[in-house]
Amino acid sequence: MVPELPLHAPRLPLPVIGFVGASGSGKTTLIAALLPLLRAAGVRAAVLKHARHGFDMDHPGKDSFRMREAGAAQVLVASRSRWVLQTELDGTLEEPPFRELLGQFDPRSVDLVLAEGFAGESYPKIEVHRPAHGEPPKCWPADPMVLAVATDVLLDVPLPVRRLDLNQPGDVARFVLAYLLTLTDRAGIHAA
């Protein structure tokens, strides 16, 4: 089950595969199930999640919040176990700059980025689709960057797009691993 990469696939700073679909379709649940499977296969995966309605990790009263509110363009909070860099955007962007966001990941620490959302961007994707929710697919079949449809029904998906069983994360993980291997082979890099 080797995925066929679109001929016009863009060059991105890191290998990335996205998960797109209607709200409530199970994108986050699927990614959370894939992470330990990919880790067990030796893949260091990162996640890039689009927050459609904005978000804030900071809280009033915290020093980092005070610094940001005072006008810091970036605030880096570090401890022994993790660090977080918060960057303020100017607020005039329609969407966060996808390629710039991918460029924030350290390629020495990450083998693959699993993106959630960013449906309008041109990058390889898996559509997560549950017909019972009554929503049409978000990208497939119109988007040629959709490599597979992960669904919980027997859906007719014409090749080269693959149908994946949404209830079998192991199958989806094998597809993602085959995709990553295809990328490394294409670049002339052979995975260990």
PDB file of C-alpha atoms in Angstrom:
ATOM      1  CA  MET A   1       0.000   0.000   0.000  1.00  0.00           C
ATOM      2  CA  VAL A   2       2.590   2.560  -1.120  1.00  0.00           C
ATOM      3  CA  PRO A   3       0.996   5.995  -1.514  1.00  0.00           C
ATOM      4  CA  GLU A   4       1.315   7.726  -4.853  1.00  0.00           C
ATOM      5  CA  LEU A   5       2.671  11.214  -4.362  1.00  0.00           C
ATOM      6  CA  PRO A   6       1.172  13.910  -6.546  1.00  0.00           C
ATOM      7  CA  LEU A   7       3.611  15.029  -9.235  1.00  0.00           C
ATOM      8  CA  HIS A   8       3.095  18.642  -8.220  1.00  0.00           C
ATOM      9  CA  ALA A   9       3.707  18.090  -4.501  1.00  0.00           C
ATOM     10  CA  PRO A  10       5.391  21.206  -3.085  1.00  0.00           C
ATOM     11  CA  ARG A  11       8.822  21.173  -1.482  1.00  0.00           C
ATOM     12  CA  LEU A  12       8.377  21.801   2.219  1.00  0.00           C
ATOM     13  CA  PRO A  13      10.922  22.342   5.013  1.00  0.00           C
ATOM     14  CA  LEU A  14      10.102  18.930   6.562  1.00  0.00           C
ATOM     15  CA  PRO A  15       8.141  15.840   5.559  1.00  0.00           C
ATOM     16  CA  VAL A  16       4.508  16.565   6.426  1.00  0.00           C
ATOM     17  CA  ILE A  17       1.181  14.815   6.033  1.00  0.00           C
ATOM     18  CA  GLY A  18      -2.037  16.502   7.011  1.00  0.00           C
ATOM     19  CA  PHE A  19      -5.306  15.352   8.464  1.00  0.00           C
ATOM     20  CA  VAL A  20      -8.285  17.340   7.257  1.00  0.00           C
ATOM     21  CA  GLY A  21     -12.002  16.919   7.640  1.00  0.00           C
ATOM     22  CA  ALA A  22     -15.138  18.352   9.142  1.00  0.00           C
ATOM     23  CA  SER A  23     -15.178  19.393  12.778  1.00  0.00           C
ATOM     24  CA  GLY A  24     -15.872  16.343  14.953  1.00  0.00           C
ATOM     25  CA  SER A  25     -14.745  13.838  12.312  1.00  0.00           C
ATOM     26  CA  GLY A  26     -11.983  12.435  14.541  1.00  0.00           C
ATOM     27  CA  LYS A  27      -8.810  14.110  13.275  1.00  0.00           C
ATOM     28  CA  THR A  28      -7.355  14.748  16.738  1.00  0.00           C
ATOM     29  CA  THR A  29      -8.331  11.284  17.976  1.00  0.00           C
ATOM     30  CA  LEU A  30      -6.668   9.659  14.957  1.00  0.00           C
ATOM     31  CA  ILE A  31      -3.463  11.689  15.341  1.00  0.00           C
ATOM     32  CA  ALA A  32      -3.316  10.838  19.063  1.00  0.00           C
ATOM     33  CA  ALA A  33      -3.645   7.138  18.182  1.00  0.00           C
ATOM     34  CA  LEU A  34      -0.943   7.393  15.488  1.00  0.00           C
ATOM     35  CA  LEU A  35       1.713   9.088  17.639  1.00  0.00           C
ATOM     36  CA  PRO A  36       2.624   6.072  19.815  1.00  0.00           C
ATOM     37  CA  LEU A  37       2.567   3.776  16.755  1.00  0.00           C
ATOM     38  CA  LEU A  38       4.927   6.047  14.845  1.00  0.00           C
ATOM     39  CA  ARG A  39       7.155   6.417  17.890  1.00  0.00           C
ATOM     40  CA  ALA A  40       7.319   2.618  18.231  1.00  0.00           C
ATOM     41  CA  ALA A  41       8.449   2.510  14.579  1.00  0.00           C
ATOM     42  CA  GLY A  42      11.277   4.940  15.403  1.00  0.00           C
ATOM     43  CA  VAL A  43       9.684   8.019  13.825  1.00  0.00           C
ATOM     44  CA  ARG A  44      10.001  11.290  15.715  1.00  0.00           C
ATOM     45  CA  ALA A  45       6.704  12.956  14.882  1.00  0.00           C
ATOM     46  CA  ALA A  46       5.694  16.525  15.608  1.00  0.00           C
ATOM     47  CA  VAL A  47       2.196  17.967  15.416  1.00  0.00           C
ATOM     48  CA  LEU A  48       1.135  21.255  13.842  1.00  0.00           C
ATOM     49  CA  LYS A  49      -2.477  22.017  14.764  1.00  0.00           C
ATOM     50  CA  HIS A  50      -4.555  24.788  13.274  1.00  0.00           C
ATOM     51  CA  ALA A  51      -6.729  26.477  15.898  1.00  0.00           C
ATOM     52  CA  ARG A  52      -9.569  27.936  13.877  1.00  0.00           C
ATOM     53  CA  HIS A  53     -10.935  30.084  16.664  1.00  0.00           C
ATOM     54  CA  GLY A  54      -7.661  31.226  18.218  1.00  0.00           C
ATOM     55  CA  PHE A  55      -6.210  30.055  21.508  1.00  0.00           C
ATOM     56  CA  ASP A  56      -4.134  31.209  24.455  1.00  0.00           C
ATOM     57  CA  MET A  57      -1.767  29.011  26.431  1.00  0.00           C
ATOM     58  CA  ASP A  58      -0.979  31.818  28.820  1.00  0.00           C
ATOM     59  CA  HIS A  59      -2.948  33.031  31.835  1.00  0.00           C
ATOM     60  CA  PRO A  60      -3.359  36.445  33.456  1.00  0.00           C
ATOM     61  CA  GLY A  61      -1.030  36.822  36.402  1.00  0.00           C
ATOM     62  CA  LYS A  62       1.762  34.670  34.936  1.00  0.00           C
ATOM     63  CA  ASP A  63       5.059  36.423  34.201  1.00  0.00           C
ATOM     64  CA  SER A  64       4.994  35.330  30.552  1.00  0.00           C
ATOM     65  CA  PHE A  65       1.497  36.767  30.154  1.00  0.00           C
ATOM     66  CA  ARG A  66       2.620  40.073  31.653  1.00  0.00           C
ATOM     67  CA  MET A  67       5.607  40.241  29.275  1.00  0.00           C
ATOM     68  CA  ARG A  68       3.430  39.520  26.263  1.00  0.00           C
ATOM     69  CA  GLU A  69       0.838  42.057  27.332  1.00  0.00           C
ATOM     70  CA  ALA A  70       3.629  44.594  27.823  1.00  0.00           C
ATOM     71  CA  GLY A  71       4.533  44.268  24.137  1.00  0.00           C
ATOM     72  CA  ALA A  72       7.059  41.439  23.727  1.00  0.00           C
ATOM     73  CA  ALA A  73       7.032  40.141  20.145  1.00  0.00           C
ATOM     74  CA  GLN A  74       8.160  36.725  21.402  1.00  0.00           C
ATOM     75  CA  VAL A  75       8.253  35.103  24.828  1.00  0.00           C
ATOM     76  CA  LEU A  76      10.208  31.902  25.415  1.00  0.00           C
ATOM     77  CA  VAL A  77       9.364  30.003  28.599  1.00  0.00           C
ATOM     78  CA  ALA A  78      11.830  27.261  29.527  1.00  0.00           C
ATOM     79  CA  SER A  79      12.120  24.608  32.203  1.00  0.00           C
ATOM     80  CA  ARG A  80      14.096  21.425  32.671  1.00  0.00           C
ATOM     81  CA  SER A  81      11.442  19.380  30.872  1.00  0.00           C
ATOM     82  CA  ARG A  82      10.287  21.637  27.989  1.00  0.00           C
ATOM     83  CA  TRP A  83      10.311  25.034  26.396  1.00  0.00           C
ATOM     84  CA  VAL A  84       7.630  26.988  24.587  1.00  0.00           C
ATOM     85  CA  LEU A  85       8.124  29.920  22.244  1.00  0.00           C
ATOM     86  CA  GLN A  86       5.124  32.186  21.865  1.00  0.00           C
ATOM     87  CA  THR A  87       5.152  34.555  18.917  1.00  0.00           C
ATOM     88  CA  GLU A  88       2.627  37.328  18.452  1.00  0.00           C
ATOM     89  CA  LEU A  89       1.315  37.736  14.918  1.00  0.00           C
ATOM     90  CA  ASP A  90       0.191  41.110  13.644  1.00  0.00           C
ATOM     91  CA  GLY A  91      -3.449  40.008  13.440  1.00  0.00           C
ATOM     92  CA  THR A  92      -3.887  40.979   9.801  1.00  0.00           C
ATOM     93  CA  LEU A  93      -3.172  37.503   8.421  1.00  0.00           C
ATOM     94  CA  GLU A  94      -6.123  35.459   7.210  1.00  0.00           C
ATOM     95  CA  GLU A  95      -4.310  32.267   8.183  1.00  0.00           C
ATOM     96  CA  PRO A  96      -0.998  31.535   9.880  1.00  0.00           C
ATOM     97  CA  PRO A  97       1.847  31.172   7.357  1.00  0.00           C
ATOM     98  CA  PHE A  98       1.939  27.370   6.894  1.00  0.00           C
ATOM     99  CA  ARG A  99       5.473  27.070   5.476  1.00  0.00           C
ATOM    100  CA  GLU A 100       6.848  29.412   8.135  1.00  0.00           C
ATOM    101  CA  LEU A 101       5.171  27.358  10.848  1.00  0.00           C
ATOM    102  CA  LEU A 102       6.715  24.165   9.445  1.00  0.00           C
ATOM    103  CA  GLY A 103      10.078  25.931   9.452  1.00  0.00           C
ATOM    104  CA  GLN A 104       9.820  26.401  13.217  1.00  0.00           C
ATOM    105  CA  PHE A 105      10.341  22.677  13.816  1.00  0.00           C
ATOM    106  CA  ASP A 106      13.915  21.495  14.368  1.00  0.00           C
ATOM    107  CA  PRO A 107      14.761  18.975  11.621  1.00  0.00           C
ATOM    108  CA  ARG A 108      17.367  17.449  13.954  1.00  0.00           C
ATOM    109  CA  SER A 109      14.539  16.466  16.323  1.00  0.00           C
ATOM    110  CA  VAL A 110      11.659  15.739  13.940  1.00  0.00           C
ATOM    111  CA  ASP A 111      11.308  13.180  11.130  1.00  0.00           C
ATOM    112  CA  LEU A 112       7.696  13.917  10.188  1.00  0.00           C
ATOM    113  CA  VAL A 113       5.099  16.585  10.943  1.00  0.00           C
ATOM    114  CA  LEU A 114       1.475  15.555  11.314  1.00  0.00           C
ATOM    115  CA  ALA A 115      -0.580  18.634  10.511  1.00  0.00           C
ATOM    116  CA  GLU A 116      -4.175  18.974  11.597  1.00  0.00           C
ATOM    117  CA  GLY A 117      -6.178  21.348   9.476  1.00  0.00           C
ATOM    118  CA  PHE A 118      -4.716  23.819   6.987  1.00  0.00           C
ATOM    119  CA  ALA A 119      -7.136  22.325   4.450  1.00  0.00           C
ATOM    120  CA  GLY A 120      -6.599  25.169   1.985  1.00  0.00           C
ATOM    121  CA  GLU A 121      -2.838  24.627   1.788  1.00  0.00           C
ATOM    122  CA  SER A 122      -1.187  22.570  -0.936  1.00  0.00           C
ATOM    123  CA  TYR A 123       0.425  19.650   0.892  1.00  0.00           C
ATOM    124  CA  PRO A 124      -0.196  15.881   1.151  1.00  0.00           C
ATOM    125  CA  LYS A 125      -3.313  15.077   3.190  1.00  0.00           C
ATOM    126  CA  ILE A 126      -5.507  12.335   4.549  1.00  0.00           C
ATOM    127  CA  GLU A 127      -9.193  13.248   4.614  1.00  0.00           C
ATOM    128  CA  VAL A 128     -10.935  12.029   7.789  1.00  0.00           C
ATOM    129  CA  HIS A 129     -14.563  11.489   6.829  1.00  0.00           C
ATOM    130  CA  ARG A 130     -17.553  10.127   8.755  1.00  0.00           C
ATOM    131  CA  PRO A 131     -20.601  10.192   6.447  1.00  0.00           C
ATOM    132  CA  ALA A 132     -22.937   9.648   9.434  1.00  0.00           C
ATOM    133  CA  HIS A 133     -22.092  13.185  10.614  1.00  0.00           C
ATOM    134  CA  GLY A 134     -23.911  14.539   7.580  1.00  0.00           C
ATOM    135  CA  GLU A 135     -21.001  16.701   6.420  1.00  0.00           C
ATOM    136  CA  PRO A 136     -19.444  16.330   2.979  1.00  0.00           C
ATOM    137  CA  PRO A 137     -15.699  15.732   2.705  1.00  0.00           C
ATOM    138  CA  LYS A 138     -13.726  18.935   3.221  1.00  0.00           C
ATOM    139  CA  CYS A 139     -11.109  18.426   0.470  1.00  0.00           C
ATOM    140  CA  TRP A 140     -11.666  15.138  -1.340  1.00  0.00           C
ATOM    141  CA  PRO A 141     -12.236  14.562  -4.249  1.00  0.00           C
ATOM    142  CA  ALA A 142     -11.447  18.096  -5.506  1.00  0.00           C
ATOM    143  CA  ASP A 143      -8.004  18.428  -3.864  1.00  0.00           C
ATOM    144  CA  PRO A 144      -5.342  16.442  -5.768  1.00  0.00           C
ATOM    145  CA  MET A 145      -3.141  16.491  -2.640  1.00  0.00           C
ATOM    146  CA  VAL A 146      -5.478  14.075  -0.799  1.00  0.00           C
ATOM    147  CA  LEU A 147      -3.613  10.755  -0.727  1.00  0.00           C
ATOM    148  CA  ALA A 148      -6.192   8.804   1.272  1.00  0.00           C
ATOM    149  CA  VAL A 149      -9.612   8.957   2.886  1.00  0.00           C
ATOM    150  CA  ALA A 150      -9.829   7.543   6.415  1.00  0.00           C
ATOM    151  CA  THR A 151     -13.444   6.626   6.972  1.00  0.00           C
ATOM    152  CA  ASP A 152     -15.621   4.377   9.113  1.00  0.00           C
ATOM    153  CA  VAL A 153     -17.749   3.091   6.195  1.00  0.00           C
ATOM    154  CA  LEU A 154     -17.136   1.163   2.969  1.00  0.00           C
ATOM    155  CA  LEU A 155     -16.738   4.212   0.789  1.00  0.00           C
ATOM    156  CA  ASP A 156     -15.918   3.951  -2.911  1.00  0.00           C
ATOM    157  CA  VAL A 157     -12.594   5.770  -3.253  1.00  0.00           C
ATOM    158  CA  PRO A 158     -11.093   5.590  -6.763  1.00  0.00           C
ATOM    159  CA  LEU A 159      -7.352   5.084  -7.146  1.00  0.00           C
ATOM    160  CA  PRO A 160      -4.807   6.594  -6.717  1.00  0.00           C
ATOM    161  CA  VAL A 161      -6.540   7.807  -3.527  1.00  0.00           C
ATOM    162  CA  ARG A 162      -6.635   5.041  -0.915  1.00  0.00           C
ATOM    163  CA  ARG A 163      -9.435   4.168   1.484  1.00  0.00           C
ATOM    164  CA  LEU A 164      -8.212   3.639   5.043  1.00  0.00           C
ATOM    165  CA  ASP A 165     -10.243   2.221   7.921  1.00  0.00           C
ATOM    166  CA  LEU A 166     -10.587   5.026  10.451  1.00  0.00           C
ATOM    167  CA  ASN A 167     -11.146   2.428  13.188  1.00  0.00           C
ATOM    168  CA  GLN A 168      -7.798   0.733  12.462  1.00  0.00           C
ATOM    169  CA  PRO A 169      -5.085   3.251  13.437  1.00  0.00           C
ATOM    170  CA  GLY A 170      -2.437   0.589  12.766  1.00  0.00           C
ATOM    171  CA  ASP A 171      -3.451   0.535   9.096  1.00  0.00           C
ATOM    172  CA  VAL A 172      -3.316   4.327   8.933  1.00  0.00           C
ATOM    173  CA  ALA A 173       0.102   4.272  10.637  1.00  0.00           C
ATOM    174  CA  ARG A 174       1.403   1.773   8.055  1.00  0.00           C
ATOM    175  CA  PHE A 175       0.157   4.082   5.296  1.00  0.00           C
ATOM    176  CA  VAL A 176       1.896   7.088   6.905  1.00  0.00           C
ATOM    177  CA  LEU A 177       5.123   5.077   7.302  1.00  0.00           C
ATOM    178  CA  ALA A 178       4.953   4.025   3.631  1.00  0.00           C
ATOM    179  CA  TYR A 179       4.420   7.677   2.714  1.00  0.00           C
ATOM    180  CA  LEU A 180       7.470   8.706   4.752  1.00  0.00           C
ATOM    181  CA  LEU A 181       9.550   5.950   3.134  1.00  0.00           C
ATOM    182  CA  THR A 182       8.424   7.140  -0.309  1.00  0.00           C
ATOM    183  CA  LEU A 183       9.612  10.657   0.582  1.00  0.00           C
ATOM    184  CA  THR A 184      13.009   9.479   1.823  1.00  0.00           C
ATOM    185  CA  ASP A 185      13.463   7.256  -1.260  1.00  0.00           C
ATOM    186  CA  ARG A 186      12.490  10.155  -3.523  1.00  0.00           C
ATOM    187  CA  ALA A 187      15.094  12.359  -1.825  1.00  0.00           C
ATOM    188  CA  GLY A 188      17.737   9.645  -2.129  1.00  0.00           C
ATOM    189  CA  ILE A 189      17.866   9.114   1.628  1.00  0.00           C
ATOM    190  CA  HIS A 190      17.477   5.575   2.862  1.00  0.00           C
ATOM    191  CA  ALA A 191      15.820   5.185   6.253  1.00  0.00           C
ATOM    192  CA  ALA A 192      17.522   2.898   8.726  1.00  0.00           C
TER     193      ALA A 192
END
